[in-house]
Every structure is written in C-alpha cells, then in structure tokens.
C-alpha cells in the first residue's frame, strides 16, 4: 500500500474551496498543498475535515480516495465540521455570498428536510433587524397599520395589546359576581389596577428594544429568548427569535406567549374574588395582584412549544393578599384563648 499515488481533496481552514491533489505520502502532499494554498511548509500539517484527526505517514495509506482534508499552518487547529458551523454563524464578512449560494441550492433542492434547513438559513442571513423605520424596511411593515412609523413602536403596541387583554379578562369576571356589594368592590379594585397599568403605559416596554435593559425582554438588537415553561428555570430547547429581523419573524413571534406562572383565570382572579367577599377594595394588596396579573414577576415569555396549558397547581401567597393594615386588624380581632387555672 505504501508508495501508491492517492487522490485527496484539500482546503484551508479559512476557505471552503477544495483542491484535488494526488500524492504518494504526507510529505509530498504537504509540499503540494502548501505551494497551492500559499501556506509556509514549516510547521504545516493536514487533518481529516470531519473530525480534525491529524494525518500521519502511517495513516495516509489507509485513507479512501478523495478524502476531504484540511491544511493547517503552524499554530492553527481544526476540530472538525463544527469549525465550519462556527464560521457560518459569523456571517458578517460573507453574508451576501452565502445568501446567493443558499438561494441557488434551494431552487434545485428536492428534499423537504434540506429545503427547510436552507429556508431557515436564508431567513437568518437576510436579517434586517438593524433597520428601524418604515421607510428603511417597508416589507417588515406589510399588514401593519400606517400609524406605526418604527418597528419598536409597533412592538411596544403589540405588548400593550396583550396586557390590555389580561385587563379585559379581569373586567369580564364582574359578570360572574352575584352580590351587588361584592361587585361594587371588585369594580373599584379593577379601576385601581387599571390606573396603575396606565401609569406603567401597559408595560409595553417589555417588547420595545429601545427601552433600558432592565425593562425590556429582548437585546438591543431585538433578540428574544424563551424563558422556559412555568415549572422550569430556563428553556431546555434554547428557543430564540428576532421579530425585528423580518416580517416572517414578526408574525411567528405572535405565537409566543406571555404565560402566567400562577395562572390568571384559574388562580389569581378567583383569589381576588374570594378576598373581596368579606373585605373592601382598600383592604386588598393591590401591588401584589398587579404584579401577578401584569408584570414579569409572574409572566414568562415562552415559545409555543414550551407553553404548558394544563393546570400549573401554583397558589397565591395568602400572606400577601391583604395590605399590612388589614393584616394587623385581623390579628387584633382574633379571639384570645383563655387559659384555665389549675386548681
């Protein structure tokens, strides 16, 4: 086997173009490859493209014809195909050429799976998230009311609309109240929560990338990360999306949920109703219910796959339902147990 001419394909670790070379051993291969790719011969090595295994003189004869190899200069390393993936993710230098190549492959691709991969790749490569105004990226605003002139303004409105929906569900609960006195107290509570929400501008800052970091749920570029289901600390699937990048991304983001950990309909609103059965609205800890219904204290942004619709089985903290003055009064009203005198 030794001494037999073997054809291989060689590329550098920074370029994708491959060159066919025929050599009888590694020494000859290195000489030809270094000359072709203009790499210094001193310290140069060749390794397998797939996993980075260094090709030695003993290993070389066992290679199959046309094996893909990577030429490494002194100090360079190659850990396999993952290196290509890493370079692909850093597309600033050659995004345009990648887009054209992906479009070319997509037009001739018959495999549904590969078409999906190429389509997703194109969507990310053609990211236009750096553009903000309607004039700059008119396609993003297709189907969006003309009163919105920037992406951030629309995304802020989008979040406000979701929060307003929660407020409507709170108001709808009034219909189930039979006692007039309880209904009146509930309406007062609802009105107070509405005023608090108006002051906070319906927390539209959560989706607005121009807001300060503690207030927004996304990066300055507009990337959102799934926070995982209600019973998990993080998203195990690492879902992420940038609705600022494309119209498609904006539409897909509408399927993501602001999910209540302690459930709004099953738990929070019923707890509020129960508390008002024998108490006035002024006795209720409004800040606590405001946080549960409308803020990140109880809301998690989740990909639709991570949104568990079954019962969460989480309860409100009974120690926080009433304000401090009410709790102190209730403590004073507790009947004292008289100790029996021993005779």
Coordinates of N, CA and C in Angstrom, one line a residue, residues 156-338:
X156 N -44.0 47.7 20.8 CA -44.5 48.2 22.1 C -46.0 48.1 22.1
X157 N -46.6 48.5 21.0 CA -48.1 48.4 20.9 C -48.5 46.9 21.0
X158 N -47.8 46.0 20.4 CA -48.1 44.6 20.4 C -48.1 44.1 21.8
X159 N -47.1 44.5 22.6 CA -47.1 44.1 24.0 C -48.2 44.7 24.8
X160 N -48.5 46.0 24.6 CA -49.6 46.7 25.3 C -50.9 45.9 25.0
X161 N -51.1 45.5 23.8 CA -52.3 44.8 23.4 C -52.5 43.5 24.2
X162 N -51.4 42.8 24.4 CA -51.5 41.6 25.2 C -51.9 41.9 26.6
X163 N -51.3 42.9 27.2 CA -51.5 43.2 28.6 C -53.0 43.7 28.8
X164 N -53.4 44.5 27.8 CA -54.8 45.0 27.8 C -55.8 43.8 27.8
X165 N -55.4 42.8 27.1 CA -56.2 41.6 27.0 C -56.4 41.0 28.4
X166 N -55.4 41.0 29.2 CA -55.4 40.5 30.6 C -56.4 41.3 31.4
X167 N -56.3 42.6 31.2 CA -57.2 43.6 31.9 C -58.7 43.3 31.5
X168 N -58.9 43.0 30.3 CA -60.3 42.7 29.8 C -60.8 41.5 30.5
X169 N -60.0 40.5 30.7 CA -60.4 39.2 31.4 C -60.7 39.5 32.8
X170 N -60.0 40.5 33.4 CA -60.3 40.8 34.8 C -61.7 41.5 34.8
X171 N -61.9 42.4 33.9 CA -63.2 43.1 33.9 C -64.4 42.1 33.6
X172 N -64.1 41.1 32.7 CA -65.2 40.2 32.4 C -65.6 39.3 33.6
X173 N -64.7 39.2 34.6 CA -65.0 38.4 35.8 C -66.2 39.1 36.6
X174 N -66.4 40.3 36.3 CA -67.5 41.0 37.0 C -68.9 40.4 36.8
X175 N -69.0 39.8 35.6 CA -70.3 39.2 35.2 C -70.7 38.0 36.1
X176 N -69.7 37.4 36.7 CA -70.0 36.2 37.5 C -70.3 36.5 38.9
X177 N -70.2 37.8 39.3 CA -70.5 38.2 40.7 C -72.0 38.4 41.0
X178 N -72.5 37.8 41.9 CA -74.0 37.9 42.2 C -74.3 39.0 43.2
X179 N -73.5 39.1 44.2 CA -73.8 40.2 45.2 C -73.4 41.5 44.8
X180 N -74.3 42.5 44.9 CA -74.1 43.8 44.4 C -72.9 44.5 45.1
X181 N -72.8 44.3 46.4 CA -71.8 44.9 47.2 C -70.4 44.4 46.8
X182 N -70.3 43.1 46.6 CA -69.0 42.5 46.2 C -68.7 43.0 44.8
X183 N -69.7 43.1 43.9 CA -69.4 43.6 42.5 C -68.9 45.0 42.6
X184 N -69.5 45.8 43.4 CA -69.0 47.2 43.5 C -67.6 47.3 44.0
X185 N -67.2 46.5 45.0 CA -65.8 46.5 45.5 C -64.9 45.9 44.4
X186 N -65.3 45.0 43.7 CA -64.5 44.4 42.6 C -64.2 45.4 41.5
X187 N -65.3 46.2 41.2 CA -65.1 47.3 40.2 C -64.1 48.3 40.6
X188 N -64.2 48.7 41.9 CA -63.2 49.6 42.5 C -61.8 49.1 42.4
X189 N -61.7 47.8 42.7 CA -60.3 47.2 42.6 C -59.8 47.2 41.2
X190 N -60.7 46.8 40.3 CA -60.4 46.7 38.8 C -59.9 48.1 38.3
X191 N -60.7 49.2 38.8 CA -60.4 50.5 38.3 C -59.0 51.0 38.9
X192 N -58.7 50.6 40.1 CA -57.4 50.9 40.7 C -56.3 50.3 39.9
X193 N -56.4 49.0 39.6 CA -55.4 48.3 38.8 C -55.3 48.8 37.4
X194 N -56.4 49.3 36.8 CA -56.3 49.9 35.5 C -55.5 51.2 35.6
X195 N -55.7 52.0 36.6 CA -54.9 53.2 36.7 C -53.4 52.9 36.9
X196 N -53.1 51.9 37.7 CA -51.7 51.5 37.9 C -51.1 51.1 36.5
X197 N -51.9 50.4 35.7 CA -51.4 49.9 34.4 C -51.2 51.1 33.5
X198 N -52.1 52.0 33.5 CA -52.0 53.2 32.6 C -50.7 54.0 33.0
X199 N -50.4 54.1 34.3 CA -49.2 54.8 34.7 C -48.0 54.1 34.1
X200 N -48.0 52.8 34.1 CA -46.9 52.0 33.6 C -46.9 51.8 32.0
X201 N -47.9 52.6 31.4 CA -48.0 52.5 29.9 C -48.2 51.1 29.5
X202 N -49.0 50.3 30.2 CA -49.4 49.0 29.9 C -48.2 48.0 29.7
X203 N -47.0 48.4 30.3 CA -45.8 47.6 30.3 C -45.4 47.2 28.8
X204 N -45.7 48.1 27.9 CA -45.3 47.9 26.5 C -43.8 47.9 26.3
X205 N -43.0 48.3 27.4 CA -41.6 48.3 27.3 C -41.0 46.9 27.2
X206 N -41.7 45.9 27.6 CA -41.2 44.5 27.5 C -40.7 44.1 26.1
X207 N -41.4 44.6 25.1 CA -41.1 44.2 23.7 C -40.4 45.3 22.9
X208 N -40.1 46.4 23.6 CA -39.5 47.6 22.9 C -38.0 47.6 23.1
X209 N -37.3 47.4 22.0 CA -35.8 47.2 22.2 C -35.1 48.6 22.5
X210 N -35.9 49.7 22.3 CA -35.2 51.0 22.6 C -35.3 51.3 24.1
X211 N -36.0 50.5 24.9 CA -36.1 50.7 26.3 C -34.8 50.3 27.0
X212 N -34.7 50.7 28.3 CA -33.5 50.3 29.0 C -33.5 48.8 29.3
X213 N -32.3 48.3 29.5 CA -32.1 46.8 29.6 C -33.0 46.2 30.7
X214 N -33.1 46.8 31.9 CA -33.9 46.1 33.0 C -35.4 46.0 32.6
X215 N -35.8 46.9 31.7 CA -37.3 46.9 31.4 C -37.7 46.1 30.2
X216 N -36.8 45.9 29.3 CA -37.1 45.1 28.1 C -36.8 43.7 28.2
X217 N -37.5 42.8 27.4 CA -37.3 41.4 27.4 C -36.3 40.9 26.3
X218 N -35.8 41.9 25.5 CA -35.0 41.5 24.4 C -33.7 42.2 24.5
X219 N -32.7 41.8 23.6 CA -31.5 42.5 23.5 C -31.7 43.8 22.7
X220 N -30.6 44.6 22.6 CA -30.7 45.9 21.9 C -31.0 45.7 20.4
X221 N -30.5 44.5 19.9 CA -30.7 44.1 18.5 C -32.2 43.6 18.3
X222 N -32.8 43.2 19.3 CA -34.2 42.7 19.2 C -34.4 41.2 19.4
X223 N -33.4 40.5 19.9 CA -33.5 39.1 20.1 C -34.2 38.8 21.4
X224 N -35.2 37.9 21.3 CA -35.9 37.4 22.5 C -35.5 35.9 22.7
X225 N -35.4 35.5 24.0 CA -35.1 34.1 24.3 C -36.2 33.6 25.2
X226 N -36.6 32.4 24.8 CA -37.6 31.7 25.6 C -37.2 31.5 27.0
X227 N -38.0 31.8 28.0 CA -37.7 31.6 29.4 C -38.1 30.3 30.0
X228 N -38.6 29.4 29.1 CA -38.9 28.0 29.6 C -40.3 28.0 30.2
X229 N -40.9 26.8 30.3 CA -42.2 26.6 30.8 C -42.3 27.1 32.3
X230 N -43.5 27.2 32.8 CA -43.7 27.8 34.1 C -43.0 27.1 35.2
X231 N -42.7 25.8 35.0 CA -42.1 25.0 36.1 C -40.6 24.7 35.8
X232 N -40.0 25.5 34.9 CA -38.6 25.4 34.6 C -37.9 26.7 34.7
X233 N -36.6 26.7 35.1 CA -35.8 27.9 35.2 C -35.4 28.5 33.9
X234 N -35.1 27.6 33.0 CA -34.6 28.0 31.6 C -35.3 27.1 30.6
X235 N -35.2 27.6 29.3 CA -35.7 26.8 28.2 C -34.7 25.8 27.8
X236 N -35.0 24.5 27.9 CA -34.1 23.5 27.6 C -33.8 23.4 26.1
X237 N -34.7 23.9 25.3 CA -34.5 23.9 23.8 C -33.8 25.1 23.3
X238 N -33.6 26.1 24.2 CA -32.9 27.3 23.8 C -33.5 28.1 22.7
X239 N -34.9 28.1 22.7 CA -35.6 28.9 21.6 C -35.2 30.3 21.6
X240 N -35.0 30.9 20.5 CA -34.8 32.4 20.4 C -35.4 32.9 19.1
X241 N -35.7 34.2 19.0 CA -36.3 34.7 17.8 C -36.0 36.2 17.8
X242 N -35.9 36.8 16.6 CA -35.8 38.2 16.5 C -36.9 38.7 15.6
X243 N -38.0 39.2 16.1 CA -39.2 39.7 15.3 C -38.8 41.0 14.6
X244 N -37.8 41.6 15.0 CA -37.3 42.9 14.3 C -36.6 42.6 13.0
X245 N -36.2 41.3 12.8 CA -35.4 41.0 11.6 C -36.1 40.8 10.3
X246 N -37.4 40.4 10.4 CA -38.1 40.1 9.1 C -39.6 40.1 9.5
X247 N -40.4 40.3 8.4 CA -41.9 40.2 8.6 C -42.3 38.8 9.1
X248 N -41.6 37.8 8.5 CA -42.0 36.4 9.0 C -41.7 36.3 10.4
X249 N -40.5 36.8 10.9 CA -40.2 36.7 12.3 C -41.2 37.4 13.2
X250 N -41.7 38.6 12.7 CA -42.6 39.3 13.5 C -43.9 38.5 13.6
X251 N -44.4 37.8 12.5 CA -45.6 37.1 12.6 C -45.5 35.8 13.4
X252 N -44.3 35.1 13.3 CA -44.1 33.9 14.1 C -44.0 34.3 15.6
X253 N -43.5 35.5 15.9 CA -43.4 35.9 17.3 C -44.8 36.0 18.0
X254 N -45.8 36.3 17.2 CA -47.1 36.4 17.7 C -47.6 35.1 18.3
X255 N -47.0 34.0 18.0 CA -47.4 32.7 18.6 C -46.7 32.5 20.0
X256 N -45.7 33.3 20.3 CA -45.0 33.2 21.6 C -46.0 33.7 22.7
X257 N -45.9 33.2 23.9 CA -46.9 33.6 24.9 C -46.2 34.3 26.1
X258 N -46.9 35.3 26.7 CA -46.6 35.8 28.0 C -47.4 35.0 29.0
X259 N -46.8 33.9 29.5 CA -47.5 32.9 30.3 C -47.5 33.3 31.8
X260 N -48.6 33.2 32.4 CA -48.7 33.5 33.9 C -48.3 32.2 34.6
X261 N -47.2 32.3 35.4 CA -46.8 31.1 36.3 C -48.0 30.7 37.2
X262 N -48.4 31.7 38.1 CA -49.6 31.5 38.9 C -50.7 31.9 37.9
X263 N -51.6 31.0 37.6 CA -52.5 31.2 36.5 C -53.5 32.3 36.7
X264 N -53.7 33.1 35.7 CA -54.6 34.2 35.8 C -56.1 33.8 36.0
X265 N -56.6 33.0 35.1 CA -58.0 32.6 35.2 C -58.3 31.6 36.3
X266 N -57.4 30.6 36.5 CA -57.7 29.5 37.4 C -57.4 29.9 38.9
X267 N -56.5 30.9 39.0 CA -56.0 31.1 40.4 C -56.1 32.6 40.8
X268 N -55.4 33.5 40.1 CA -55.3 34.9 40.5 C -56.6 35.6 40.6
X269 N -57.4 35.6 39.6 CA -58.7 36.3 39.6 C -59.7 35.6 40.6
X270 N -59.8 34.3 40.7 CA -60.6 33.7 41.7 C -60.1 34.1 43.2
X271 N -58.8 34.2 43.4 CA -58.3 34.6 44.7 C -58.7 36.0 45.0
X272 N -58.7 36.9 44.0 CA -59.1 38.3 44.2 C -60.6 38.3 44.6
X273 N -61.4 37.5 43.8 CA -62.9 37.5 44.1 C -63.2 37.0 45.5
X274 N -62.5 36.0 45.9 CA -62.7 35.4 47.2 C -62.3 36.4 48.3
X275 N -61.2 37.1 48.1 CA -60.8 38.1 49.1 C -61.8 39.2 49.3
X276 N -62.5 39.5 48.2 CA -63.5 40.6 48.3 C -64.9 40.2 48.8
X277 N -65.0 39.0 49.1 CA -66.3 38.5 49.6 C -66.6 39.2 50.9
X278 N -65.6 39.3 51.7 CA -65.8 39.9 53.1 C -64.9 41.1 53.4
X279 N -64.3 41.6 52.3 CA -63.4 42.8 52.5 C -63.7 43.9 51.5
X280 N -63.2 45.1 51.8 CA -63.3 46.2 50.9 C -62.1 46.2 49.9
X281 N -62.2 46.9 48.9 CA -61.1 47.0 47.9 C -59.9 47.7 48.6
X282 N -60.1 48.5 49.5 CA -59.0 49.2 50.2 C -58.2 48.2 51.1
X283 N -58.8 47.1 51.4 CA -58.1 46.1 52.3 C -57.2 45.2 51.4
X284 N -57.3 45.2 50.1 CA -56.6 44.3 49.2 C -55.2 44.9 48.9
X285 N -54.2 44.0 48.9 CA -52.9 44.4 48.5 C -52.8 44.5 47.0
X286 N -53.1 45.7 46.5 CA -53.2 45.9 45.0 C -51.9 45.7 44.3
X287 N -50.8 46.0 44.9 CA -49.5 45.8 44.3 C -49.2 44.4 44.0
X288 N -49.6 43.5 44.9 CA -49.4 42.1 44.8 C -50.2 41.5 43.6
X289 N -51.5 41.9 43.5 CA -52.3 41.4 42.4 C -51.9 42.1 41.0
X290 N -51.4 43.3 41.1 CA -50.9 44.0 39.9 C -49.7 43.2 39.4
X291 N -48.8 42.8 40.2 CA -47.6 42.1 39.8 C -48.0 40.7 39.2
X292 N -49.0 40.0 39.9 CA -49.4 38.7 39.4 C -50.0 38.8 38.0
X293 N -50.8 39.8 37.8 CA -51.6 39.9 36.5 C -50.8 40.5 35.4
X294 N -50.0 41.5 35.6 CA -49.4 42.3 34.5 C -47.9 42.5 34.4
X295 N -47.2 41.9 35.3 CA -45.7 42.1 35.3 C -44.9 40.8 35.2
X296 N -43.6 41.1 35.0 CA -42.6 40.0 34.8 C -42.4 39.2 36.1
X297 N -43.0 39.7 37.2 CA -42.9 39.0 38.5 C -43.6 37.6 38.3
X298 N -44.6 37.6 37.5 CA -45.4 36.4 37.3 C -45.5 35.9 35.8
X299 N -45.0 36.7 34.9 CA -45.1 36.4 33.5 C -43.8 35.9 33.0
X300 N -43.9 34.9 32.1 CA -42.7 34.3 31.4 C -43.0 34.3 29.9
X301 N -42.0 34.8 29.2 CA -42.1 34.8 27.7 C -41.7 33.4 27.2
X302 N -42.6 32.7 26.6 CA -42.3 31.3 26.2 C -42.7 31.0 24.7
X303 N -41.8 30.2 24.1 CA -42.1 29.7 22.8 C -43.4 28.8 22.9
X304 N -44.2 28.7 21.8 CA -45.4 28.0 21.9 C -45.3 26.5 22.3
X305 N -44.1 25.9 22.0 CA -43.8 24.6 22.4 C -43.6 24.4 23.9
X306 N -43.1 25.5 24.5 CA -42.9 25.5 25.9 C -44.1 25.9 26.8
X307 N -45.1 26.3 26.1 CA -46.3 26.8 26.8 C -47.2 25.6 27.2
X308 N -47.1 25.2 28.5 CA -47.9 24.1 29.0 C -49.3 24.7 29.5
X309 N -50.3 24.1 28.8 CA -51.7 24.7 29.0 C -52.4 23.9 30.2
X310 N -51.9 22.9 30.7 CA -52.5 22.2 31.8 C -52.4 23.0 33.1
X311 N -53.1 22.6 34.1 CA -53.1 23.3 35.4 C -51.6 23.4 36.0
X312 N -51.3 24.6 36.4 CA -50.0 24.8 37.0 C -49.9 24.4 38.4
X313 N -51.0 24.4 39.1 CA -51.1 24.0 40.5 C -50.2 24.9 41.4
X314 N -50.2 26.1 41.1 CA -49.5 27.1 41.9 C -50.5 28.1 42.5
X315 N -50.4 28.4 43.8 CA -51.3 29.2 44.5 C -50.8 30.6 44.9
X316 N -51.7 31.5 45.1 CA -51.3 32.9 45.5 C -50.8 32.8 47.0
X317 N -49.9 33.7 47.3 CA -49.3 33.7 48.7 C -50.4 34.4 49.6
X318 N -51.0 33.6 50.5 CA -52.0 34.1 51.3 C -51.6 35.3 52.2
X319 N -50.3 35.3 52.5 CA -49.7 36.4 53.3 C -49.6 37.7 52.6
X320 N -49.8 37.7 51.3 CA -49.6 38.9 50.5 C -51.0 39.5 49.9
X321 N -52.0 38.7 50.2 CA -53.3 39.1 49.6 C -53.9 40.4 50.1
X322 N -53.7 40.6 51.4 CA -54.2 41.8 52.1 C -53.1 42.8 52.4
X323 N -53.4 44.1 52.5 CA -52.4 45.1 52.9 C -52.0 45.0 54.4
X324 N -51.0 45.6 54.8 CA -50.5 45.4 56.1 C -51.5 45.9 57.2
X325 N -52.2 47.0 56.9 CA -53.2 47.5 57.9 C -54.3 46.5 58.2
X326 N -54.7 45.8 57.1 CA -55.8 44.8 57.2 C -55.3 43.6 58.0
X327 N -54.1 43.2 57.7 CA -53.5 42.0 58.4 C -53.3 42.3 59.9
X328 N -52.9 43.5 60.2 CA -52.8 43.9 61.6 C -54.1 43.9 62.3
X329 N -55.2 44.4 61.6 CA -56.5 44.4 62.2 C -57.0 43.0 62.4
X330 N -56.8 42.1 61.5 CA -57.3 40.8 61.6 C -56.6 40.1 62.8
X331 N -55.3 40.4 62.9 CA -54.6 39.8 64.0 C -55.2 40.2 65.4
X332 N -55.6 41.5 65.5 CA -56.1 42.0 66.7 C -57.5 41.4 67.0
X333 N -58.2 41.1 65.9 CA -59.6 40.6 66.1 C -59.6 39.1 66.4
X334 N -58.5 38.4 66.4 CA -58.5 37.0 66.7 C -58.9 36.8 68.2
X335 N -59.8 36.0 68.5 CA -60.2 35.8 69.9 C -59.1 35.2 70.7
X336 N -58.9 35.7 71.9 CA -57.9 35.2 72.7 C -58.4 33.9 73.5
X337 N -57.5 33.0 73.5 CA -57.9 31.7 74.2 C -57.5 31.8 75.7
X338 N -58.6 31.8 76.6 CA -58.3 31.9 78.0 C -57.7 30.6 78.6

